[in-house]
Tab-separated table of C-alpha atoms in Angstrom:
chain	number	residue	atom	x	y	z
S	155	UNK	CA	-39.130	10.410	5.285
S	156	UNK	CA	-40.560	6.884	5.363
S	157	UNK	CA	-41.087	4.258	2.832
S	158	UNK	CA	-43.166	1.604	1.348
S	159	UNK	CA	-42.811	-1.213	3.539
S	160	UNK	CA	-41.738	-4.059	1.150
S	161	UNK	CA	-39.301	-3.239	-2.081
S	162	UNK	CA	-39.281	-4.717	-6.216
S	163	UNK	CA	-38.711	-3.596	-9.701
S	164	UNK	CA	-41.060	-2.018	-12.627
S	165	UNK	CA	-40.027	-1.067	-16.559
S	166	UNK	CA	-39.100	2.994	-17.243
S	167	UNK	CA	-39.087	4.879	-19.865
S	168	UNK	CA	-36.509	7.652	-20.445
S	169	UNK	CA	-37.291	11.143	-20.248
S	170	UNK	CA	-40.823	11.775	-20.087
S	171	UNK	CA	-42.639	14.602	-21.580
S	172	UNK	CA	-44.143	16.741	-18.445
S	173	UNK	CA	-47.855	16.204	-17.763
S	174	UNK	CA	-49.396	19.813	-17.966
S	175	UNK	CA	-52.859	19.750	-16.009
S	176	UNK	CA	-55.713	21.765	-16.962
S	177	UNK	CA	-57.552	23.823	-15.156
S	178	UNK	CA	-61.302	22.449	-14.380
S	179	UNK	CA	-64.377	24.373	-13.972
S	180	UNK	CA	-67.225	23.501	-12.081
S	181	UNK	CA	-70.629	23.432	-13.264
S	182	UNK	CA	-72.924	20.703	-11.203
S	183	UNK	CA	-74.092	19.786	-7.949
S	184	UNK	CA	-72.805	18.398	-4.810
S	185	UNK	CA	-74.984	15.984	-2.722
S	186	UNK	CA	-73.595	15.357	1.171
S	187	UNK	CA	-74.086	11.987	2.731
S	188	UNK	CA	-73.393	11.094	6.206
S	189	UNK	CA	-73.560	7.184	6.189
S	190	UNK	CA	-71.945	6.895	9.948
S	191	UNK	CA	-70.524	8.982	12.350
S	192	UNK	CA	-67.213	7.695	10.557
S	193	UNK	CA	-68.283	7.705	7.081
S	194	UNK	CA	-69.554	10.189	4.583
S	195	UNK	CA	-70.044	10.549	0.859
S	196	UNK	CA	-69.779	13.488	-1.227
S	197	UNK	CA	-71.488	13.197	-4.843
S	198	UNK	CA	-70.347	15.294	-7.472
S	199	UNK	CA	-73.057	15.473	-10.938
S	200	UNK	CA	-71.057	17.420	-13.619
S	201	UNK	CA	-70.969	18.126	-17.106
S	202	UNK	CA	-67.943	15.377	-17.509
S	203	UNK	CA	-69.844	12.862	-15.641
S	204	UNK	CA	-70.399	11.886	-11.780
S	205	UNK	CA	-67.769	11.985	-8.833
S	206	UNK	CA	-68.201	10.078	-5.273
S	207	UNK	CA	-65.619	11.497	-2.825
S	208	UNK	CA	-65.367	9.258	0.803
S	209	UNK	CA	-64.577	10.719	3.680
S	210	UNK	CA	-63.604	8.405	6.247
S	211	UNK	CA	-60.512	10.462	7.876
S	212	UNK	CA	-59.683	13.570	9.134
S	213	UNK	CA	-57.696	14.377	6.002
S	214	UNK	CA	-60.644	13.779	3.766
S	215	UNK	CA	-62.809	16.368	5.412
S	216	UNK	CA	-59.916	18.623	5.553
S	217	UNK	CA	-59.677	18.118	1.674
S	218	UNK	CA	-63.280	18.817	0.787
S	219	UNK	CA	-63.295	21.802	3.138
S	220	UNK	CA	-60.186	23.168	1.378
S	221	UNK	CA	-62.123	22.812	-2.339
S	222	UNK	CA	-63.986	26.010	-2.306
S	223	UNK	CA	-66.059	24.439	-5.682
S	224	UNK	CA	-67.557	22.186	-3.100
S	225	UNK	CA	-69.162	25.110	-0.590
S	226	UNK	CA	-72.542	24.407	-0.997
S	227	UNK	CA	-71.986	21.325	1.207
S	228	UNK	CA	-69.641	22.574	3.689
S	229	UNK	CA	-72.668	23.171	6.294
S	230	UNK	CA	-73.603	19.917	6.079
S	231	UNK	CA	-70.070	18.062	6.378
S	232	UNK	CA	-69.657	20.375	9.839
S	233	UNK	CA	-72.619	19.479	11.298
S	234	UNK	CA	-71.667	15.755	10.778
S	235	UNK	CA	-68.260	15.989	11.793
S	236	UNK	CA	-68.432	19.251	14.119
S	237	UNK	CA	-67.304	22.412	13.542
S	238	UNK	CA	-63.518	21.671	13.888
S	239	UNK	CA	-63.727	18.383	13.304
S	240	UNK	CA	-63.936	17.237	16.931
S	241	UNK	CA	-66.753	15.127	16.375
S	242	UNK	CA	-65.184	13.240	13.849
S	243	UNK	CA	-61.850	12.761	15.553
S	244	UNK	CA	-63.838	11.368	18.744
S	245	UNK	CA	-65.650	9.115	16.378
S	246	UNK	CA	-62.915	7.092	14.577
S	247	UNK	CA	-61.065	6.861	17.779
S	248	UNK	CA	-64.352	5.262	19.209
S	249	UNK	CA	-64.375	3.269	16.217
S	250	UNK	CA	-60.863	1.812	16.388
S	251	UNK	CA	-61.777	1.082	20.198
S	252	UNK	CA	-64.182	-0.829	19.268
S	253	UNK	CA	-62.312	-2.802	16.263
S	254	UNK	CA	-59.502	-3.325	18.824
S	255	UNK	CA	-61.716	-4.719	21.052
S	256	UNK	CA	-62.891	-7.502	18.977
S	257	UNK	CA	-59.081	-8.387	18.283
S	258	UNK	CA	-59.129	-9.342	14.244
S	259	UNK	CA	-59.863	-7.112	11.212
S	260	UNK	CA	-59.240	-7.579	7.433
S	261	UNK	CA	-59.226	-4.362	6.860
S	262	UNK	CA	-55.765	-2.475	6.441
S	263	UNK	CA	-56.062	1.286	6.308
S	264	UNK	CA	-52.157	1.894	5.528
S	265	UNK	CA	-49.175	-0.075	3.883
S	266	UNK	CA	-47.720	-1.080	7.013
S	267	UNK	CA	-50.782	-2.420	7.864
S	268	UNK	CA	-51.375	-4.156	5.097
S	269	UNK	CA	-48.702	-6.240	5.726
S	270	UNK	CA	-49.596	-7.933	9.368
S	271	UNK	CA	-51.590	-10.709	10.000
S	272	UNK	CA	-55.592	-9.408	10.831
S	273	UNK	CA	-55.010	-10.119	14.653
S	274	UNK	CA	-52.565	-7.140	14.642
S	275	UNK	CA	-54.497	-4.840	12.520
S	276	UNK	CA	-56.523	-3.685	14.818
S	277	UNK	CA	-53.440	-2.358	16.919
S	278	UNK	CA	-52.186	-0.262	13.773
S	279	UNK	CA	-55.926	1.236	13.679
S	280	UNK	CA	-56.065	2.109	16.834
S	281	UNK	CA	-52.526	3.687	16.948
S	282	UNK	CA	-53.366	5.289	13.608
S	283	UNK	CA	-56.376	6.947	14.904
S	284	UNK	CA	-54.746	8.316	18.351
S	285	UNK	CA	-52.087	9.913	16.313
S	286	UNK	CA	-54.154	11.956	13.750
S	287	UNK	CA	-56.161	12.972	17.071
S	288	UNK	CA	-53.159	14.226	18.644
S	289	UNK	CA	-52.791	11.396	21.307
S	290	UNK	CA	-49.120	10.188	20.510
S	291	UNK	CA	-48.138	9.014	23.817
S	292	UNK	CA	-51.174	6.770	23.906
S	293	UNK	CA	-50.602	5.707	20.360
S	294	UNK	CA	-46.756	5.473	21.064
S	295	UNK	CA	-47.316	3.154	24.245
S	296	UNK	CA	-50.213	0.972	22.422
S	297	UNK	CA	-47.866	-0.110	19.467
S	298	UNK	CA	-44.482	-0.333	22.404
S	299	UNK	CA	-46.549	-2.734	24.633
S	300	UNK	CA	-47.729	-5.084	21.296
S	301	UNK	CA	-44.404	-5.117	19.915
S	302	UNK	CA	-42.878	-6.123	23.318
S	303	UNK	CA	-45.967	-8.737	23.550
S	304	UNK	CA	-45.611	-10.092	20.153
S	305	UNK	CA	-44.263	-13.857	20.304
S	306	UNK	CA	-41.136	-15.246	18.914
S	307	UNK	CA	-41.031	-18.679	19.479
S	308	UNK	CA	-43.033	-20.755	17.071
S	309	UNK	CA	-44.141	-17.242	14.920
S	310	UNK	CA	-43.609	-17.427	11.263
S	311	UNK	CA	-44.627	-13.694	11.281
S	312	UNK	CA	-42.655	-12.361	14.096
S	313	UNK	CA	-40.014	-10.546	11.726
S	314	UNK	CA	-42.690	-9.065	10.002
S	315	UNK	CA	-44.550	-7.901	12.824
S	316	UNK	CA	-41.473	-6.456	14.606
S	317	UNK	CA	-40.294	-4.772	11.525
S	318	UNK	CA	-43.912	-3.063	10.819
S	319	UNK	CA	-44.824	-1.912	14.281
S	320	UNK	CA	-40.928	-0.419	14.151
S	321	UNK	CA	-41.944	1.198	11.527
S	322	UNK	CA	-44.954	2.399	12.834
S	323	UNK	CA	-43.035	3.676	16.240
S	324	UNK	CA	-40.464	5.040	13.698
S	325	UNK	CA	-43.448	7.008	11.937
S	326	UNK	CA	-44.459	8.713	15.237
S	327	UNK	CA	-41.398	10.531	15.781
S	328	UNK	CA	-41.159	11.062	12.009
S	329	UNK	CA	-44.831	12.881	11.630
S	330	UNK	CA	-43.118	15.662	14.321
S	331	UNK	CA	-40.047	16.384	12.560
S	332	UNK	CA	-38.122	14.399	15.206
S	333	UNK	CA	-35.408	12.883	12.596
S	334	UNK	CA	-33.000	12.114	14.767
S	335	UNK	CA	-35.311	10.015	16.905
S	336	UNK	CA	-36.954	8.284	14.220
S	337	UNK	CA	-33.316	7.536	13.226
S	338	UNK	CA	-32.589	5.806	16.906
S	339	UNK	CA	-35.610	4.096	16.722
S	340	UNK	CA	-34.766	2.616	13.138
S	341	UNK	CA	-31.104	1.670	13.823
S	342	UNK	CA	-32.467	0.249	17.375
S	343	UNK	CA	-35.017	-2.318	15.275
S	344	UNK	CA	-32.404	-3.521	12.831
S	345	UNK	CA	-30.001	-6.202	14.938
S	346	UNK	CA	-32.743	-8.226	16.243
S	347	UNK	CA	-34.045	-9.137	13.013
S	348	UNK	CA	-30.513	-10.651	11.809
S	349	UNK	CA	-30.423	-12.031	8.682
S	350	UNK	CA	-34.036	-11.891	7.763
S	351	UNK	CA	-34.861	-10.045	3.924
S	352	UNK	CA	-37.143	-7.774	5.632
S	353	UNK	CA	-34.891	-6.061	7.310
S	354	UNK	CA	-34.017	-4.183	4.390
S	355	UNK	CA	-36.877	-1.930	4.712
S	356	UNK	CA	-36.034	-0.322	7.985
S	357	UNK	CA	-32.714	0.028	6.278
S	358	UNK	CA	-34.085	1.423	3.650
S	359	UNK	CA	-36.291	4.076	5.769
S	360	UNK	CA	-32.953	4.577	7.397
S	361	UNK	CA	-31.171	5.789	4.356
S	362	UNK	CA	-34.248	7.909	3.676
S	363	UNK	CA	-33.504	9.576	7.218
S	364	UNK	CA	-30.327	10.201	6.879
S	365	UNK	CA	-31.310	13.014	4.054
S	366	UNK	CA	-33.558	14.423	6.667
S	367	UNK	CA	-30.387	15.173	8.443
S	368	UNK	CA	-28.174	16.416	5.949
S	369	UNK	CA	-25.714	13.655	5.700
S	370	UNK	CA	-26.357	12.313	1.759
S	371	UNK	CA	-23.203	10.775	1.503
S	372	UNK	CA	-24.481	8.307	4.519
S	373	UNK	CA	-27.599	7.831	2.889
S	374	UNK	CA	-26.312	7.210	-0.597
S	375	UNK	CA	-23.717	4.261	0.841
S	376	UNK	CA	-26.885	2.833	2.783
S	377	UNK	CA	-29.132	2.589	-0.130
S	378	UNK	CA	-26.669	1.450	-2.669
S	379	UNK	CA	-26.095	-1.237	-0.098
S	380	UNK	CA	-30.287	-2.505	0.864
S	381	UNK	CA	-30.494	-2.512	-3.381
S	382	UNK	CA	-26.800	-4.282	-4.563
S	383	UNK	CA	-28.641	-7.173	-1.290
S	384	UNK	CA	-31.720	-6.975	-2.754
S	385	UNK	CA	-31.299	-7.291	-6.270
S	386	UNK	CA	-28.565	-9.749	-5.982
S	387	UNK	CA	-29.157	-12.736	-8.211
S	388	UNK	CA	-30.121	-15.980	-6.328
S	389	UNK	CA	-30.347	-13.707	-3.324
S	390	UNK	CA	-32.789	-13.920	-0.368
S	391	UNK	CA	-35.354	-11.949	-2.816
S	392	UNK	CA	-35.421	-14.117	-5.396
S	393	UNK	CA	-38.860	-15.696	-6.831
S	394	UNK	CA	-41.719	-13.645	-6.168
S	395	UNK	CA	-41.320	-12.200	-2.624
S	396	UNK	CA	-40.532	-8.742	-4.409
S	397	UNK	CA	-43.008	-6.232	-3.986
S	398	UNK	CA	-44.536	-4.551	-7.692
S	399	UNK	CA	-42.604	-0.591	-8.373
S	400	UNK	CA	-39.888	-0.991	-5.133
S	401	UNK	CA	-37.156	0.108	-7.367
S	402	UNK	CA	-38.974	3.706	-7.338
S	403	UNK	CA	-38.008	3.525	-3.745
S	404	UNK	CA	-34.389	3.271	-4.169
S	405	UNK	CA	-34.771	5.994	-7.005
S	406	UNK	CA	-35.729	8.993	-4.694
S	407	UNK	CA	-33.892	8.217	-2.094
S	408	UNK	CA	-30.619	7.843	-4.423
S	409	UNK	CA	-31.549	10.869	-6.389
S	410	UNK	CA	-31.976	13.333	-3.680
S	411	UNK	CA	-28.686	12.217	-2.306
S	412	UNK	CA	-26.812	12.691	-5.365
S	413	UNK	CA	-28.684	15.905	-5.957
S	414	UNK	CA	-27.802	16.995	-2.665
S	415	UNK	CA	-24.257	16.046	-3.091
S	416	UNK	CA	-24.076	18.490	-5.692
S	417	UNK	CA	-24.003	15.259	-8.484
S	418	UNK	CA	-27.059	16.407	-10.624
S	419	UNK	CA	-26.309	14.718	-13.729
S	420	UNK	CA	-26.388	11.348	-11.701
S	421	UNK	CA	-29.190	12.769	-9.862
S	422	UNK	CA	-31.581	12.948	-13.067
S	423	UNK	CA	-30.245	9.470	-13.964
S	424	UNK	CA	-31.043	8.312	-10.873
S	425	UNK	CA	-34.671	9.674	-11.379
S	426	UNK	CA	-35.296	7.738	-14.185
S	427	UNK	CA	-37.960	4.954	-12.328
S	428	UNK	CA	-40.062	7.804	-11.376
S	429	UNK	CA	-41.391	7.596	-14.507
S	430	UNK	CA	-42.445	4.177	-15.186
S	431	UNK	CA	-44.063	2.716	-18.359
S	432	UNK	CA	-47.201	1.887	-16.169
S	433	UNK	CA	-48.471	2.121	-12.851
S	434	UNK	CA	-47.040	-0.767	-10.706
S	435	UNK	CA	-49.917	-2.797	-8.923
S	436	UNK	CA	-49.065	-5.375	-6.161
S	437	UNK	CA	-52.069	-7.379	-5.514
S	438	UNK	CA	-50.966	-7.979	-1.946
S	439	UNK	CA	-50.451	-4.615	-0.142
S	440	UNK	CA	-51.040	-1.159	-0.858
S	441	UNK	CA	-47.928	0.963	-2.515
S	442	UNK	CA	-47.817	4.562	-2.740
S	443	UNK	CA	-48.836	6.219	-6.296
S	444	UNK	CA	-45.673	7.212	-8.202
S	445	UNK	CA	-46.741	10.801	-8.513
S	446	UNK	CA	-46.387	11.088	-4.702
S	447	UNK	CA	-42.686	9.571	-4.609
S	448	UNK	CA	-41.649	12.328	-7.228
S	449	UNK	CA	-42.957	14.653	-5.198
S	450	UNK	CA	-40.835	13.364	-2.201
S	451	UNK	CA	-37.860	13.948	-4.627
S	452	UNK	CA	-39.094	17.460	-5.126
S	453	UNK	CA	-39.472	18.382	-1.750
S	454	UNK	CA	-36.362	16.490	-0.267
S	455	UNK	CA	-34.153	18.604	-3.210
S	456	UNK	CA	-36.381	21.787	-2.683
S	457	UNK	CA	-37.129	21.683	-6.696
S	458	UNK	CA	-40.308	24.049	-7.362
S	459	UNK	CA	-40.588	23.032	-10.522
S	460	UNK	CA	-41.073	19.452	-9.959
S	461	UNK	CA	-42.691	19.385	-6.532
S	462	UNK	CA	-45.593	21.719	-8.595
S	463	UNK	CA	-45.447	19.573	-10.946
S	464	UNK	CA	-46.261	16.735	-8.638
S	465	UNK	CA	-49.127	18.381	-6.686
S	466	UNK	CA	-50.721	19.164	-10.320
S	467	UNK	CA	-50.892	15.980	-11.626
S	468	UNK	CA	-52.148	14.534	-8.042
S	469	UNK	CA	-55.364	17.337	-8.058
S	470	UNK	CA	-56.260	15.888	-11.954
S	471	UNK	CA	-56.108	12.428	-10.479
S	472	UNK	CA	-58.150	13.588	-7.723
S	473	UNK	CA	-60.526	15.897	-9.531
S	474	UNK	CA	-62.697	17.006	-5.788
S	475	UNK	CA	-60.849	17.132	-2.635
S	476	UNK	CA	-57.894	15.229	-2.977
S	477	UNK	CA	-54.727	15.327	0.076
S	478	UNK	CA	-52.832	17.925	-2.178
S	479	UNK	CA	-55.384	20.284	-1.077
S	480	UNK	CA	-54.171	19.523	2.304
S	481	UNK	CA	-50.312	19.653	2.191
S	482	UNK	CA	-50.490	22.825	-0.198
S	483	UNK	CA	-52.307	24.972	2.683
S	484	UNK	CA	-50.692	27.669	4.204
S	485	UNK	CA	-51.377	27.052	7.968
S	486	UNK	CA	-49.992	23.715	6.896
S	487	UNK	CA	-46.846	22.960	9.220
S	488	UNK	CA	-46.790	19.275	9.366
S	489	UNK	CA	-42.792	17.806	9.390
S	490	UNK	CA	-40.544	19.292	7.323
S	491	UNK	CA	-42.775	22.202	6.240
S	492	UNK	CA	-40.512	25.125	4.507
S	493	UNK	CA	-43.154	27.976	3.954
S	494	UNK	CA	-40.761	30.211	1.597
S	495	UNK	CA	-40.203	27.060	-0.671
S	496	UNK	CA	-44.072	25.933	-0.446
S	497	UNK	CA	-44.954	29.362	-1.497
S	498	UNK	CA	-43.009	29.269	-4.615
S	499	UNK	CA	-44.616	25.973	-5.438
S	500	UNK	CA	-47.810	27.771	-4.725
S	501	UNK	CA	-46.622	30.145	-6.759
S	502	UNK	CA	-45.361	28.555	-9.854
S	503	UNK	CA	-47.100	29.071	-13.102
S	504	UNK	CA	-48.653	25.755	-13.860
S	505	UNK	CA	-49.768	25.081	-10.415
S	506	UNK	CA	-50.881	28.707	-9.442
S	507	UNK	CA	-54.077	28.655	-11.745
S	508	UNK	CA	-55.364	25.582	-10.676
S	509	UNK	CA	-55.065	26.637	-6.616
S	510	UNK	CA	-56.740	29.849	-7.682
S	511	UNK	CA	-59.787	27.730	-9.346
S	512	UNK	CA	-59.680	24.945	-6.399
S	513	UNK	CA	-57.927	26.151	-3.244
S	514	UNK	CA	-59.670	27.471	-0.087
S	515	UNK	CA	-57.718	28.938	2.816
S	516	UNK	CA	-59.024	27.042	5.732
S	517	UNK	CA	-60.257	28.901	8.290
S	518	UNK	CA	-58.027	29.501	11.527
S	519	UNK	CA	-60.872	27.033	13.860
S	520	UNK	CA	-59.608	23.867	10.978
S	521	UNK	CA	-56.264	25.005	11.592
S	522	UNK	CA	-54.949	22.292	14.950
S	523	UNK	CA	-56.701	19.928	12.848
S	524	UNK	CA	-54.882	20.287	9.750
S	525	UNK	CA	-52.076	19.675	11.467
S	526	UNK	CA	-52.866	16.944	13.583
S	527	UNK	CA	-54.252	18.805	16.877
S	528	UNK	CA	-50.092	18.872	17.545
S	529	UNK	CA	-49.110	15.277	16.542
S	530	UNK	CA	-48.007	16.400	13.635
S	531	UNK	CA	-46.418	19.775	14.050
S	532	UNK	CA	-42.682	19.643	14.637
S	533	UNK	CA	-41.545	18.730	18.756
S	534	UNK	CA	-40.575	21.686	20.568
């Protein structure tokens, strides 16, 4: 399991009433646009008002393929992108080429991006890209070679740098399932950085690792540790270097340990700032809805209740489409993918209707993309 790159604190409230989603018909039209060979629109007109769904990854088209309200445009998406998504795949790698090529981009596609100077944002595109098409060693050697390349001397942003693209290298193993290597890769990246505040993320994503391999205690001593540094008064993250909702970070991480330690009175405690008061923005890099961090919690302590919960309130914050779509197929078998546990979230009662108005089956010829053409389906 990895984390949010940088870490800070947001106001809770205690106990929340449950969100119950309702189900949504569909009554409109859907209007395909093809824009690029990398980017689409879908339009949605409805009684409630008017949609516009992007599709600019393999994941999106997945998504709209998988909402069977959306069929009348299905055709349409398939001739744009091919009819298992080859065409599309081809095209973004072609179009991170060709943004690596020029050497600078503002544009971050991911958190860990988002936090590297533009020069190296074309690397985590291009690595990005290779993955989701199944090319891991290429992507793999790509982000090796510019970490190895990346200049100490005289670099303000070196510790940065080398603790994203470890990240990154540390997210290729993860996406397979290999937890032990994205644990060697982690505790490998640490030392070098010394000192510096941001190596409390990768020792954060460590902690988050070590549930992945069934040692909790490990994991709840390691993130009791990154917080007690990083919340230390007068510490190296005082003043405003503290990234908006990071405490919601340590919160799943400690509460699946405790949970898993068999501590479950602590464990809802420890829950409590995955509910915050409101939705913590950072104005300088992206950070992951809290919706999808209680769902973390729900799948790393196998909880149906509140992993359904989770995927429920994600589809009425994505009304069309929407990456629950994705993760709640059944030929999905990205990392970590229990299919007795994801059919009782399936299952459960307050998720169940809404999959039986939304969810399509995807077809056996979307299956290797749904799970990454192999990059994402666990190492043999």
């Amino acid at each position: 399991m990895m984390i949010a790159f940088f870490l800070s604190a947001a106001a809770i409230v205690q106990n929340p009433a449950p969100i119950a989603p309702t189900v949504q018909a569909f009554a409109g039209e859907a209007t395909f646009r093809p824009l690029s060979p990398t980017h689409a629109t879908v339009t949605i007109r409805a009684a409630e008002g008017e949609s516009v769904v992007d599709i600019d990854t393999i994941d999106d088209a997945l998504a709209v393929l998988a909402d069977r309200r959306l069929a009348a445009i299905w055709p349409q998406l398939l001739t744009w992108a091919g009819p298992s998504l080859t065409g599309l795949r081809e095209a973004l790698v072609a179009d991170a080429r060709a943004v690596f090529a020029k050497g600078r981009t503002k544009q971050a596609d991911s958190a860990i991006a988002s936090v590297v100077r533009p020069r190296l944002r074309p690397t985590f595109q291009l690595a990005d890209a290779l993955l989701a098409a199944g090319q891991v060693a290429e992507a793999t050697r790509l982000m090796e070679d510019a970490r190895i390349a990346e200049p100490q001397q005289g670099n303000s942003f070196w510790s940065i740098h080398w603790a994203a693209m470890s990240q990154w290298l540390a997210k290729a193993r993860d996406v397979r399932g290999d937890s032990q290597g994205t644990l060697d890769v982690l505790e490998a990246a640490i030392p070098p950085l010394g000192n510096d505040r941001v190596k409390l993320n990768l020792e954060a994503s460590r902690a988050s690792v070590l549930l992945d391999l069934h040692r909790p205690a490990e994991a709840l001593a390691a993130i009791d540790a990154v917080e007690a540094r990083f919340q230390a008064p007068g510490g190296i993250f005082s003043g405003d270097v503290r990234v908006k909702g990071s405490d919601r970070q340590f919160a799943w991480i400690r509460a699946c340990a405790l949970q898993q330690l068999g501590r479950t009175a602590e464990a809802k405690a420890a829950a409590a700032p995955l509910y915050p008061i409101t939705e913590p923005q950072d104005r300088r890099v992206r950070i992951d809805p809290t919706v999808k961090l209680r769902k973390q919690l729900g799948l790393c302590t196998r909880d149906v209740a509140l992993t359904a919960q989770s995927y429920a309130e994600m589809l009425r914050d994505d009304p069309y489409g929407g990456e629950a779509l994705v993760e709640l197929q059944p030929a999905f078998r990205r990392r970590g993918y229990d299919a007795r546990f994801m059919d009782e979230v399936r299952g459960h009662p307050l998720l169940a209707p809404i999959l039986a108005a939304r969810l399509r089956a995807l077809p056996d010829d979307l299956v290797p993309a749904l799970n990454g053409w192999g990059a994402m389906s666990p190492a043999p």
